[in-house]
XYZ file of C-alpha atoms in Angstrom:
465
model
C 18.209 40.716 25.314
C 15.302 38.656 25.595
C 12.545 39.818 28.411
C 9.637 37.714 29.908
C 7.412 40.136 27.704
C 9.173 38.535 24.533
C 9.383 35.041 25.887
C 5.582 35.261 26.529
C 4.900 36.585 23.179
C 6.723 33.649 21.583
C 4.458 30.879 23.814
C 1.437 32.680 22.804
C 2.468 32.609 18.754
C 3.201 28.876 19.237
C 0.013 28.130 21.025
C -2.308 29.488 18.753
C -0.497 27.499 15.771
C -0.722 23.908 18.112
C -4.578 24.819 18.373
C -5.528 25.813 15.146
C -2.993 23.054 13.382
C -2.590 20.498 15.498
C -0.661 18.576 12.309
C 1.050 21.243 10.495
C 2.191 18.842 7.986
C -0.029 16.307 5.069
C 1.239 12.653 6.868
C -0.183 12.665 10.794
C -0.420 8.884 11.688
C -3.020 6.854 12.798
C -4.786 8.548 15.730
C -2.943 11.404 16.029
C -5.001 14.815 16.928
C -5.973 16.710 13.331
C -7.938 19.732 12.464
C -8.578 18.622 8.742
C -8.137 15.482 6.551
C -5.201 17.176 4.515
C -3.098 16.819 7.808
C -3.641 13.319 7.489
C -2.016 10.536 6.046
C -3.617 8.987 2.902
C -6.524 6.597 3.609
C -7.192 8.637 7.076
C -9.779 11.239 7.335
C -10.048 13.742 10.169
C -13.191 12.635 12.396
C -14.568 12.008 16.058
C -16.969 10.021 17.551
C -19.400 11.831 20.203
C -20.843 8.826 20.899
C -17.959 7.111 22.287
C -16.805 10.243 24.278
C -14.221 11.198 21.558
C -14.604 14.583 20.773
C -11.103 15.677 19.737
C -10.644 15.212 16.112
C -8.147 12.543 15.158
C -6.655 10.818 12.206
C -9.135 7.862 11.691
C -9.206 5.102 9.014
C -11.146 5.526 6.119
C -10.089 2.886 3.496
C -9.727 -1.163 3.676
C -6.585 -3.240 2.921
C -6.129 -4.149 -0.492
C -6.866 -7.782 -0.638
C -5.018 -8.338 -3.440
C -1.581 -7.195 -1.455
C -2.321 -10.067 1.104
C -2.401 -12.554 -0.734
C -3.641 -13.753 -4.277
C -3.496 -17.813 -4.078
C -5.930 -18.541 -1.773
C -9.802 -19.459 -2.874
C -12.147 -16.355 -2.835
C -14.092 -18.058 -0.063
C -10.940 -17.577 2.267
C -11.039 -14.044 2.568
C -13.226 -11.569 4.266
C -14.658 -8.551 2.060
C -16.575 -5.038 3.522
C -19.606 -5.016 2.484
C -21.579 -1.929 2.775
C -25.628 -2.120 3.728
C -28.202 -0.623 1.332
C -25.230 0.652 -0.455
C -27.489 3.069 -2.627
C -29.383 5.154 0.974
C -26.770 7.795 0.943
C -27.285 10.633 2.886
C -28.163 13.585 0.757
C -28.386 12.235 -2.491
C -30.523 14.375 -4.816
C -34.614 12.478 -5.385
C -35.060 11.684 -9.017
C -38.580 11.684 -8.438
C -39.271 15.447 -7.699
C -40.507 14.234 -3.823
C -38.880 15.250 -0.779
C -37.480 11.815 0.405
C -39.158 10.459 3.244
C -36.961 7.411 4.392
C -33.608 6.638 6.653
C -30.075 6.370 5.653
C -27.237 3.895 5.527
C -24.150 5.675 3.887
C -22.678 8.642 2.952
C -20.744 8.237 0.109
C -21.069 7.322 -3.630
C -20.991 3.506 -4.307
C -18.377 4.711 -6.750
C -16.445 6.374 -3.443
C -17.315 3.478 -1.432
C -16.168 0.998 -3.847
C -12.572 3.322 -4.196
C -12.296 2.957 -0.302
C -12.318 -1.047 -0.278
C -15.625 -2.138 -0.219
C -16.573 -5.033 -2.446
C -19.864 -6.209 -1.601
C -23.052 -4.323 -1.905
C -26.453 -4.714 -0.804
C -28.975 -3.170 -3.114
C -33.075 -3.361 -2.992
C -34.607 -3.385 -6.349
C -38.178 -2.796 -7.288
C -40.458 -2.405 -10.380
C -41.514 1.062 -10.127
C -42.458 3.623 -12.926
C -41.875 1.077 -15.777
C -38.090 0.649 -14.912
C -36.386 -1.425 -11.394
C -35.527 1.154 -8.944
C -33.325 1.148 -5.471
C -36.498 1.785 -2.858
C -36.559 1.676 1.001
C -40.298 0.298 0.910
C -43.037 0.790 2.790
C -45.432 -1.951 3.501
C -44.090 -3.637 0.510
C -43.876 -1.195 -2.405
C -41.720 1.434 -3.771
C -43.374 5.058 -3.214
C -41.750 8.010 -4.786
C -40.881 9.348 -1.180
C -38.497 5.974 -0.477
C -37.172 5.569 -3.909
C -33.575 6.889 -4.380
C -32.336 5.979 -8.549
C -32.987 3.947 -11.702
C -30.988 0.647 -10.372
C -28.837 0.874 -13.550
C -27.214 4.043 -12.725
C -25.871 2.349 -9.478
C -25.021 -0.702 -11.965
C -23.168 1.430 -14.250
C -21.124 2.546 -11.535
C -20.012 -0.733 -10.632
C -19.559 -1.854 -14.290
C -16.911 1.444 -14.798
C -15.230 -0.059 -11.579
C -14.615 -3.298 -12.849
C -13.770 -2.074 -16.269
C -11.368 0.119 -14.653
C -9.601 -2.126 -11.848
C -9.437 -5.876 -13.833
C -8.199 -7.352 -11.005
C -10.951 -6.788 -8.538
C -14.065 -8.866 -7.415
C -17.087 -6.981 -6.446
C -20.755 -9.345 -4.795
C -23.845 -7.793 -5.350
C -26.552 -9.436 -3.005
C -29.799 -8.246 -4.218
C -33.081 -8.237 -2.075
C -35.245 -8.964 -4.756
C -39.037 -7.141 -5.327
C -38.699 -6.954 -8.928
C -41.636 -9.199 -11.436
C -41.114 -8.212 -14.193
C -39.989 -11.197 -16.607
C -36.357 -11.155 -17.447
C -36.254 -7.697 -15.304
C -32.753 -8.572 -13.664
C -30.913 -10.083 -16.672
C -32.432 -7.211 -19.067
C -30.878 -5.006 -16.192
C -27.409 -6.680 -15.882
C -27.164 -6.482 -20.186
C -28.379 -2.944 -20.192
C -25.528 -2.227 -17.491
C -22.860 -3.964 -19.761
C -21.903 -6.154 -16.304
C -22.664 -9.889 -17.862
C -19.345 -9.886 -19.013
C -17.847 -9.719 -16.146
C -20.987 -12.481 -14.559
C -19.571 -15.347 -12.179
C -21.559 -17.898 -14.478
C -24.394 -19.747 -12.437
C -23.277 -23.348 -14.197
C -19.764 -23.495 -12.219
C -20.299 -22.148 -8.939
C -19.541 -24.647 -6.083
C -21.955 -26.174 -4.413
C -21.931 -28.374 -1.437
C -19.390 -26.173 0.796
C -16.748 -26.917 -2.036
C -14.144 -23.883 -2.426
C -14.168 -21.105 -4.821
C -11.258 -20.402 -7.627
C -8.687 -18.312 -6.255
C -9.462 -14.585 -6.510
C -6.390 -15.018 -9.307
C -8.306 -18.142 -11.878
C -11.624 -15.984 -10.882
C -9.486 -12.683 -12.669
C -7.985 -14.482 -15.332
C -11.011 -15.782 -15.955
C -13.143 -12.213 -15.947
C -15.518 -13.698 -13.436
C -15.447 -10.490 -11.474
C -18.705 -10.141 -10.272
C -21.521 -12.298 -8.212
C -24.771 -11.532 -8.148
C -27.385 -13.450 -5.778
C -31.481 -12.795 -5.734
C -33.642 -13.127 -2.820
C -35.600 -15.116 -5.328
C -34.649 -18.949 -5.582
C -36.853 -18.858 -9.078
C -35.285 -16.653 -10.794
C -31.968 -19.464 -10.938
C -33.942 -21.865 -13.203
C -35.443 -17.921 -14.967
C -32.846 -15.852 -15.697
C -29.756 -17.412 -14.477
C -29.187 -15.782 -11.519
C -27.454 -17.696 -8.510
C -30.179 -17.823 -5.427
C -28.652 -16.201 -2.673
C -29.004 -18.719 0.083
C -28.300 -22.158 -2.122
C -23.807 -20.386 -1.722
C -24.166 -18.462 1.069
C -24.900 -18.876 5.072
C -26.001 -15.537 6.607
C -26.764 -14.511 9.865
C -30.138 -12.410 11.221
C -29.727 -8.978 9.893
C -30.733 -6.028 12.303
C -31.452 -6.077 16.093
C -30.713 -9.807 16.544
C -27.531 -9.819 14.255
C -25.797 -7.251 17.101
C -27.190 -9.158 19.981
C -23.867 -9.347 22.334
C -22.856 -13.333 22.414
C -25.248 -14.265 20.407
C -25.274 -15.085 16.250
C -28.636 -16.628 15.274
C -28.669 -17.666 11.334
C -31.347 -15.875 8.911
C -34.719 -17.919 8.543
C -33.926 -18.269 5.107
C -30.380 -19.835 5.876
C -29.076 -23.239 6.061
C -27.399 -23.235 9.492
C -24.168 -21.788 10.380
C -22.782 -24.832 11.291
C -24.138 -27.103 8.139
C -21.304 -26.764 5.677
C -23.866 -26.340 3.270
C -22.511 -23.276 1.452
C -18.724 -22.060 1.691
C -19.924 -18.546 1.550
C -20.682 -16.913 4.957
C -22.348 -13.423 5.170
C -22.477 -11.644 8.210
C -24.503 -8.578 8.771
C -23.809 -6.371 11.951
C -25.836 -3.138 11.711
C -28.919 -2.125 13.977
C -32.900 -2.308 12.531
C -32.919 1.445 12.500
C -29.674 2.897 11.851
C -28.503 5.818 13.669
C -26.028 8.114 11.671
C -23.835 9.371 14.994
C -24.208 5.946 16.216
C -22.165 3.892 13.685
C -18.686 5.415 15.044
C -19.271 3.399 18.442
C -21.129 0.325 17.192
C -17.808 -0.012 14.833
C -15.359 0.895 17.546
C -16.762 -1.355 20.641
C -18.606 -3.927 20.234
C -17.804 -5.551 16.183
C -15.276 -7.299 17.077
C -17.009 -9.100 19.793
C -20.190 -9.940 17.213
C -17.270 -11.163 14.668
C -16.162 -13.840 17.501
C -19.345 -14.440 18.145
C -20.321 -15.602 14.756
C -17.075 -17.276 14.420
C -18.065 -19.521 17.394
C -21.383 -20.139 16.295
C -20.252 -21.003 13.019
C -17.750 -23.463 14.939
C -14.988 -21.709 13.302
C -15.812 -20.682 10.293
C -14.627 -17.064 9.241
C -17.451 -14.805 7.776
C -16.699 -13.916 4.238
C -18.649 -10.850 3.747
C -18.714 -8.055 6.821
C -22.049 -5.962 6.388
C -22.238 -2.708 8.115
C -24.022 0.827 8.002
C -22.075 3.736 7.386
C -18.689 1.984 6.995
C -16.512 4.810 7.147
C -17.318 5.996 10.463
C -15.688 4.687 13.973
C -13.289 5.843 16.816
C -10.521 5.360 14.840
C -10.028 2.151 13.227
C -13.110 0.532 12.703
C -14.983 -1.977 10.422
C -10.942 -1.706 8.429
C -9.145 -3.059 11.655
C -11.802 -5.746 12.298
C -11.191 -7.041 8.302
C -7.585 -6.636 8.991
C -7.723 -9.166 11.926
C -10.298 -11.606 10.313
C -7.977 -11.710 7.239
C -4.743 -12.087 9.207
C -6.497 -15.177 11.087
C -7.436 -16.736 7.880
C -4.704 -16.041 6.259
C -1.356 -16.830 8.412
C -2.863 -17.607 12.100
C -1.573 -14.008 13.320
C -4.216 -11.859 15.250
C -3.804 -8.922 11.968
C -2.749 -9.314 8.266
C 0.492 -7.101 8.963
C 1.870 -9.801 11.314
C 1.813 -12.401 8.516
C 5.009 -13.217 8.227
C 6.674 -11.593 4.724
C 8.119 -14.386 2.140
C 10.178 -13.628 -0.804
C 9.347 -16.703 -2.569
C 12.188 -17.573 -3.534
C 13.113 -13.529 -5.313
C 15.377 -11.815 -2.612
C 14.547 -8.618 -2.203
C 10.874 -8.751 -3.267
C 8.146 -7.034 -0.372
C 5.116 -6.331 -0.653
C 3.453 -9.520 -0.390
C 2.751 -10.746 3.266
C 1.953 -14.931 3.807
C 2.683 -17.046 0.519
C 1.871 -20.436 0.029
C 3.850 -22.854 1.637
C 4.925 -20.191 4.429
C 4.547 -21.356 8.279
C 0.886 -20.724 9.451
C 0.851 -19.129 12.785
C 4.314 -17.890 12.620
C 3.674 -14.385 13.251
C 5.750 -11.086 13.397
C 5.893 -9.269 16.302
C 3.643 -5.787 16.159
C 2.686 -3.346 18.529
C -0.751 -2.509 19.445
C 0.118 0.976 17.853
C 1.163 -0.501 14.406
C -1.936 -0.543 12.401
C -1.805 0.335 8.841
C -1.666 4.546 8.604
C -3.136 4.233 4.920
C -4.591 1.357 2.712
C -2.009 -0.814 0.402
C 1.159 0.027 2.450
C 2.208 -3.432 1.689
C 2.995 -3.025 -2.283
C -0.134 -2.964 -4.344
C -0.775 1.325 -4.119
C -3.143 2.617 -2.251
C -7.205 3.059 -2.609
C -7.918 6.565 -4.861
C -11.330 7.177 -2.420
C -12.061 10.059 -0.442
C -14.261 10.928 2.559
C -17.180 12.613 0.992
C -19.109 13.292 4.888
C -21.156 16.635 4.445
C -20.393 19.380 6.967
C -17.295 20.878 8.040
C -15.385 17.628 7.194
C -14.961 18.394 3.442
C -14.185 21.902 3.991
C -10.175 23.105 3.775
C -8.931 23.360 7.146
C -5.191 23.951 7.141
C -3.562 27.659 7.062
C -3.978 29.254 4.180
C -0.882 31.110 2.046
C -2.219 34.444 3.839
C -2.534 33.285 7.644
C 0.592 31.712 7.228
C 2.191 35.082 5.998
C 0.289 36.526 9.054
C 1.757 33.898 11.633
C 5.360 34.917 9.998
C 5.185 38.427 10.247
C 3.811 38.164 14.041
C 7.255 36.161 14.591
C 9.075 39.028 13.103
C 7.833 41.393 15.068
C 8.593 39.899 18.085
C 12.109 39.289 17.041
C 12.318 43.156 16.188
C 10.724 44.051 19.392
C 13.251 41.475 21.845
C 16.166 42.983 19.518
C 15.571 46.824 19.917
C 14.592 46.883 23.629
C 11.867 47.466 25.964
C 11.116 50.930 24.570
C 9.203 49.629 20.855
C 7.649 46.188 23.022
C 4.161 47.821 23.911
C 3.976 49.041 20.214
C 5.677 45.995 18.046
C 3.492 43.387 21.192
C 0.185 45.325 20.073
C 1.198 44.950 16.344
C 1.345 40.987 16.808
C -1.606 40.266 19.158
C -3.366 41.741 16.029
C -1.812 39.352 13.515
C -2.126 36.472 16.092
C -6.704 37.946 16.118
C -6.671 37.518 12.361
C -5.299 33.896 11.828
C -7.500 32.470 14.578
C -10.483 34.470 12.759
C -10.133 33.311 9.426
C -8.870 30.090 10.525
C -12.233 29.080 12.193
C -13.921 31.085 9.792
C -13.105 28.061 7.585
C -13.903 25.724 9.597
C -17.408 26.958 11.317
C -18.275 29.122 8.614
C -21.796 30.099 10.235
C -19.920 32.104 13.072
């Protein structure tokens, strides 16, 4: 018969495996408690945000909705894209100048990684520096071996294998421009093989007039814009001037100014119509690693209205943010997923567009087609958000969370501590079957099994204990 002794034994077993694996199996939603991103559904990573108060580790969004599965009719300037600032200042990249790097940070992943996870803009400094252009953090104007990070073409060639590699997908480069050496950004773009996939500067719209649709702009190979800081370098080297197609707001401090959405000095203003492009950059002057997760978790969404106001209703096209992948839970990939989802079909998210067959019964995967009520909106709960990128059709993103730390490490039970946990239940089935006599030895026997998984269990994950 079962005694209190066994029944207590059994609690203890099962308490040990809810702390140490708090999702036993690979596909915990949205949210839900973790103890490493394998417990996780795809396009989730295990994280928490300090800064917010969130210390538990939960399942938390790490990749964008694929535009392509919303919808593909629609002209490129009706969308909203992530765009990741001074997408080359990753945290612990290697110096290719021999220097210890003496600058700050804005991401920590690959623009390879970061480009896998849904981002499609990228904001890259480029400066003449040791006879080649560089990406540089600067300081009082000039690229120093302590603030450079890489050649600008390795980041280049990394976008150019992207492109080559998804032929569907659109990728902005806005580039703020320190380079003077003649022809240096078109040399640059032809070593990188990338001007065949150049928008060409002769048929961009001017004047507010729409784009193509992100399907003519495919079809087409006109899969990547690039815009200078330098208006000269149009008329030079054929590269579109930044602020002639695009309205932008203050970057830094004054960009995340609650209620507030001033345009950049070097903007038309956000209300002028001038360009149908319409960049909006939310990330503090001096960005703050263990800050991001709260800046993306409280307060975006009100900057995004904000702008949208001040703009008198006009959607920001590009989202710029510091280390995109971090927030509370859903992030900088909720806010797109509401900004698209107004845009597209009137609904407050993209996955309560309404669904339409078009005509082919039993075809899913595409959410508001053309023609299909705007504003007519499925009903959702506030719990509903996507658990992993492309769940409507199109695949998912291949990117991972590359954070350094304990995040990368394995930390779900292991073949042996799984054995271990097994053989503890065993013994305490033994133990309740043969009677009271064998309890004190088979109860000793598992609180010894039950010391070794929680040792090499957290030896995984805090491997400096």
């Amino acid at each position: 018969m079962a005694s209190s002794p066994c029944l207590f034994q059994f609690l203890l077993s099962f308490s040990v495996i809810a702390h140490a694996a708090a999702c036993a199996a690979p596909g915990c939603q949205l949210l839900s408690p973790c103890s490493g991103a394998e417990e996780c559904a795809p396009g989730l990573y295990c994280g928490t945000c300090p800064a917010s108060g969130k210390t538990r580790p939960s399942c938390t969004r790490g990749q964008a909705t694929r535009q392509t599965d919303i919808e593909k009719g629609l002209p490129f300037n009706k969308y909203t894209w992530l765009v990741t600032h001074n997408s080359f200042s990753i945290v612990n990249s290697p110096s290719f100048t021999g220097v210890q790097r003496v600058t700050f940070y804005n991401q920590e992943d690959t623009v390879t990684n970061q480009l896998l996870n849904g981002v499609r803009g990228l904001m890259l400094d480029m400066y003449d520096f040791e006879g080649d252009i560089w990406l540089c953090h600067s300081f009082q104007g000039q690229c120093y071996n302590f603030t450079a990070f890489e050649p600008a073409i390795n980041t280049l060639k990394e976008v150019e294998a992207f492109l080559t590699n998804n032929p569907t997908e659109i990728v902005t480069i806005f580039i703020e421009d320190y380079v003077r050496t003649p022809k240096g950004l078109s040399s640059l773009f032809t070593n990188a093989d990338l001007m065949k996939y150049l928008y060409p500067l002769a048929e961009m719209p001017t004047n507010g007039k729409d784009w193509p649709t992100i399907t003519e702009m495919a079809e087409k190979n006109y899969r990547l814009l690039v815009f200078t800081s330098v208006a000269s370098k149009e008329a030079d080297e054929g590269i579109a001037y930044q602020w002639r197609y695009v309205l932008e707001n203050e970057p830094g401090d004054p960009g995340i100014l609650p209620g507030s959405c001033p345009n950049r000095r070097e903007s038309q203003l956000l209300t002028s119509r001038y360009a149908s492009l319409f960049l909006q950059n939310y990330f503090p002057t001096i960005p703050v690693q263990n800050d991001a997760c709260k800046e993306h978790s409280s307060g975006l969404a009100e900057m995004v209205d904000a702008c949208y106001k001040a703009a008198e209703k006009l959607m920001p096209n590009f989202l710029s943010v510091n280390f995109y992948l971090r927030s509370d839970g859903r992030g900088v990939f909720d806010i797109l997923d509401r900004m698209n989802g107004l845009t597209l079909c009137g609904c407050p998210t993209v996955f309560a567009c309404k669904e339409n067959n078009g005509g082919k019964e039993g075809r899913v995967g595409h959410l508001t087609k053309p023609g299909a009520p705007f504003g007519v909106c499925k009903n959702i709960s506030s719990s509903s958000s996507p658990t992993r990128a492309g769940d409507h059709g199109g695949g998912t993103y291949a990117g991972y969370v590359e954070f350094s730390g304990f995040l990368l490490r394995r930390k779900s039970f292991s073949f042996m501590e799984m054995n271990l946990f097994y053989c503890s239940m065993i013994s305490i089935l033994i133990s309740c079957w043969v009677g009271s006599l064998l309890t004190p030895i088979f109860f000793i026997f598992h609180l010894s099994h039950v010391a070794v998984i929680i040792y090499m269990h957290y030896q995984r994950l805090f491997p400096s204990i």
